[in-house]
């Protein structure tokens, strides 16, 4: 029983289709349309599922990228902190070195003054020894003259 046969049958017989036949034709048309709609809904559901998977994958990639960015930012901040700490330590060491150089310069100056003092004291001692030797010689000379 097909709608084409039914129409041709009525044309050949010359009778109009009955309301039951029209209802059956309408029901078949509706069923065909419902079948098409069900197939379209199934296709859309599959497409939606595929899009959801793609969206989930994109969201995962975005989360990983954000995590990587946050990790890189944290690493960058840690490196900046280490650089700042190393810079402070270098400045402190430069300051200590400058202080040590100042103290060394003072010690060198003091050592030079002590050397000069020792040299002066040595020269004075030598002068005193020479003066004593001259006096001794003069006393011997005087004693020799008195003995004559």
mmCIF file of C-alpha atoms in Angstrom:
data_model
loop_
_atom_site.group_PDB
_atom_site.id
_atom_site.type_symbol
_atom_site.label_atom_id
_atom_site.label_comp_id
_atom_site.label_asym_id
_atom_site.label_seq_id
_atom_site.Cartn_x
_atom_site.Cartn_y
_atom_site.Cartn_z
ATOM 1 C CA UNK A 1 0.000 0.000 0.000
ATOM 2 C CA UNK A 2 1.826 3.103 -1.158
ATOM 3 C CA UNK A 3 0.581 6.646 -1.540
ATOM 4 C CA UNK A 4 1.488 6.615 -5.221
ATOM 5 C CA UNK A 5 -0.599 3.475 -5.865
ATOM 6 C CA UNK A 6 -3.413 4.914 -3.817
ATOM 7 C CA UNK A 7 -3.494 8.113 -5.855
ATOM 8 C CA UNK A 8 -3.258 6.255 -9.114
ATOM 9 C CA UNK A 9 -5.887 3.824 -7.957
ATOM 10 C CA UNK A 10 -8.259 6.662 -7.178
ATOM 11 C CA UNK A 11 -7.464 8.362 -10.466
ATOM 12 C CA UNK A 12 -8.067 5.153 -12.344
ATOM 13 C CA UNK A 13 -11.164 4.307 -10.406
ATOM 14 C CA UNK A 14 -12.168 7.918 -10.473
ATOM 15 C CA UNK A 15 -13.014 8.107 -6.811
ATOM 16 C CA UNK A 16 -11.693 10.536 -4.237
ATOM 17 C CA UNK A 17 -9.502 9.134 -1.484
ATOM 18 C CA UNK A 18 -11.369 8.472 1.704
ATOM 19 C CA UNK A 19 -10.593 10.380 4.858
ATOM 20 C CA UNK A 20 -9.075 7.197 6.263
ATOM 21 C CA UNK A 21 -6.673 6.988 3.356
ATOM 22 C CA UNK A 22 -5.854 10.685 3.682
ATOM 23 C CA UNK A 23 -5.247 10.185 7.388
ATOM 24 C CA UNK A 24 -2.980 7.192 6.674
ATOM 25 C CA UNK A 25 -1.035 9.252 4.120
ATOM 26 C CA UNK A 26 -0.685 12.146 6.560
ATOM 27 C CA UNK A 27 0.402 9.724 9.290
ATOM 28 C CA UNK A 28 3.076 8.222 7.024
ATOM 29 C CA UNK A 29 4.277 11.703 6.057
ATOM 30 C CA UNK A 30 4.462 12.678 9.739
ATOM 31 C CA UNK A 31 6.333 9.445 10.556
ATOM 32 C CA UNK A 32 8.788 10.126 7.737
ATOM 33 C CA UNK A 33 9.259 13.664 9.010
ATOM 34 C CA UNK A 34 9.669 12.393 12.607
ATOM 35 C CA UNK A 35 12.248 9.862 11.355
ATOM 36 C CA UNK A 36 14.129 12.642 9.581
ATOM 37 C CA UNK A 37 13.959 14.807 12.681
ATOM 38 C CA UNK A 38 15.144 11.941 14.910
ATOM 39 C CA UNK A 39 18.084 11.354 12.522
ATOM 40 C CA UNK A 40 18.854 15.092 12.535
ATOM 41 C CA UNK A 41 18.682 15.172 16.349
ATOM 42 C CA UNK A 42 21.007 12.156 16.542
ATOM 43 C CA UNK A 43 23.456 13.840 14.141
ATOM 44 C CA UNK A 44 23.281 17.062 16.165
ATOM 45 C CA UNK A 45 23.827 15.086 19.377
ATOM 46 C CA UNK A 46 26.936 13.462 17.882
ATOM 47 C CA UNK A 47 28.149 16.853 16.682
ATOM 48 C CA UNK A 48 27.460 18.334 20.118
ATOM 49 C CA UNK A 49 29.417 15.502 21.761
ATOM 50 C CA UNK A 50 32.338 16.048 19.372
ATOM 51 C CA UNK A 51 32.240 19.807 20.018
ATOM 52 C CA UNK A 52 32.105 19.183 23.782
ATOM 53 C CA UNK A 53 35.198 16.947 23.526
ATOM 54 C CA UNK A 54 36.986 19.627 21.507
ATOM 55 C CA UNK A 55 35.915 22.278 24.031
ATOM 56 C CA UNK A 56 37.123 20.119 26.948
ATOM 57 C CA UNK A 57 40.460 19.551 25.193
ATOM 58 C CA UNK A 58 40.807 23.296 24.540
ATOM 59 C CA UNK A 59 39.971 24.040 28.182
ATOM 60 C CA UNK A 60 42.609 21.499 29.299
ATOM 61 C CA UNK A 61 45.188 23.102 27.000
ATOM 62 C CA UNK A 62 44.252 26.525 28.348
ATOM 63 C CA UNK A 63 44.598 25.303 31.956
ATOM 64 C CA UNK A 64 47.992 23.755 31.169
ATOM 65 C CA UNK A 65 49.102 26.961 29.430
ATOM 66 C CA UNK A 66 47.945 29.034 32.408
ATOM 67 C CA UNK A 67 49.705 26.643 34.775
ATOM 68 C CA UNK A 68 52.877 26.840 32.670
ATOM 69 C CA UNK A 69 52.592 30.632 32.606
ATOM 70 C CA UNK A 70 52.077 30.740 36.376
ATOM 71 C CA UNK A 71 55.032 28.385 36.844
ATOM 72 C CA UNK A 72 57.174 30.543 34.581
ATOM 73 C CA UNK A 73 56.053 33.649 36.451
ATOM 74 C CA UNK A 74 56.885 32.021 39.792
ATOM 75 C CA UNK A 75 60.251 30.880 38.439
ATOM 76 C CA UNK A 76 60.904 34.379 37.109
ATOM 77 C CA UNK A 77 60.008 35.900 40.452
ATOM 78 C CA UNK A 78 62.232 33.395 42.256
ATOM 79 C CA UNK A 79 65.097 34.220 39.898
ATOM 80 C CA UNK A 80 64.518 37.946 40.411
ATOM 81 C CA UNK A 81 64.603 37.405 44.171
ATOM 82 C CA UNK A 82 67.848 35.421 43.845
ATOM 83 C CA UNK A 83 69.369 38.144 41.661
ATOM 84 C CA UNK A 84 68.294 40.809 44.157
ATOM 85 C CA UNK A 85 69.761 38.762 47.015
ATOM 86 C CA UNK A 86 73.012 38.202 45.115
ATOM 87 C CA UNK A 87 73.162 41.927 44.292
ATOM 88 C CA UNK A 88 72.687 42.819 47.969
ATOM 89 C CA UNK A 89 75.322 40.281 48.990
ATOM 90 C CA UNK A 90 77.754 41.667 46.393
ATOM 91 C CA UNK A 91 77.135 45.214 47.660
ATOM 92 C CA UNK A 92 77.737 44.039 51.223
ATOM 93 C CA UNK A 93 80.940 42.280 50.191
ATOM 94 C CA UNK A 94 82.108 45.382 48.290
ATOM 95 C CA UNK A 95 81.438 47.468 51.399
ATOM 96 C CA UNK A 96 83.370 45.008 53.597
ATOM 97 C CA UNK A 97 86.219 44.960 51.086
ATOM 98 C CA UNK A 98 86.307 48.763 51.077
ATOM 99 C CA UNK A 99 86.411 48.750 54.896
ATOM 100 C CA UNK A 100 89.204 46.149 54.880
ATOM 101 C CA UNK A 101 91.149 48.195 52.323
ATOM 102 C CA UNK A 102 90.713 51.285 54.522
ATOM 103 C CA UNK A 103 91.903 49.368 57.581
ATOM 104 C CA UNK A 104 94.846 47.978 55.585
ATOM 105 C CA UNK A 105 95.764 51.482 54.440
ATOM 106 C CA UNK A 106 95.698 52.691 58.067
ATOM 107 C CA UNK A 107 97.876 49.719 59.117
ATOM 108 C CA UNK A 108 100.350 50.452 56.312
ATOM 109 C CA UNK A 109 100.529 54.100 57.387
ATOM 110 C CA UNK A 110 101.082 53.050 61.002
ATOM 111 C CA UNK A 111 103.775 50.570 59.912
ATOM 112 C CA UNK A 112 105.496 53.292 57.872
ATOM 113 C CA UNK A 113 105.406 55.650 60.881
ATOM 114 C CA UNK A 114 106.808 52.902 63.137
ATOM 115 C CA UNK A 115 109.608 52.234 60.594
ATOM 116 C CA UNK A 116 110.439 55.946 60.502
ATOM 117 C CA UNK A 117 110.411 56.044 64.319
ATOM 118 C CA UNK A 118 112.686 52.992 64.520
ATOM 119 C CA UNK A 119 115.015 54.524 61.935
ATOM 120 C CA UNK A 120 115.031 57.799 63.862
ATOM 121 C CA UNK A 121 115.639 55.949 67.140
ATOM 122 C CA UNK A 122 118.421 53.913 65.461
ATOM 123 C CA UNK A 123 119.986 57.112 64.107
ATOM 124 C CA UNK A 124 119.732 58.713 67.556
ATOM 125 C CA UNK A 125 121.283 55.620 69.174
ATOM 126 C CA UNK A 126 124.090 55.593 66.630
ATOM 127 C CA UNK A 127 124.611 59.327 67.245
ATOM 128 C CA UNK A 128 124.640 58.702 71.001
ATOM 129 C CA UNK A 129 127.146 55.820 70.561
ATOM 130 C CA UNK A 130 129.330 58.041 68.362
ATOM 131 C CA UNK A 131 129.082 60.851 70.947
ATOM 132 C CA UNK A 132 130.039 58.411 73.720
ATOM 133 C CA UNK A 133 132.940 57.126 71.659
ATOM 134 C CA UNK A 134 134.116 60.709 71.021
ATOM 135 C CA UNK A 135 133.804 61.510 74.742
ATOM 136 C CA UNK A 136 135.652 58.318 75.640
ATOM 137 C CA UNK A 137 138.401 59.246 73.177
ATOM 138 C CA UNK A 138 138.535 62.761 74.576
ATOM 139 C CA UNK A 139 138.720 61.401 78.141
ATOM 140 C CA UNK A 140 141.523 58.998 77.151
ATOM 141 C CA UNK A 141 143.342 61.844 75.496
ATOM 142 C CA UNK A 142 142.894 64.007 78.575
ATOM 143 C CA UNK A 143 144.037 61.171 80.839
ATOM 144 C CA UNK A 144 147.081 60.590 78.602
ATOM 145 C CA UNK A 145 147.974 64.297 78.718
ATOM 146 C CA UNK A 146 147.651 64.369 82.466
ATOM 147 C CA UNK A 147 149.827 61.318 82.730
ATOM 148 C CA UNK A 148 152.578 63.051 80.751
#
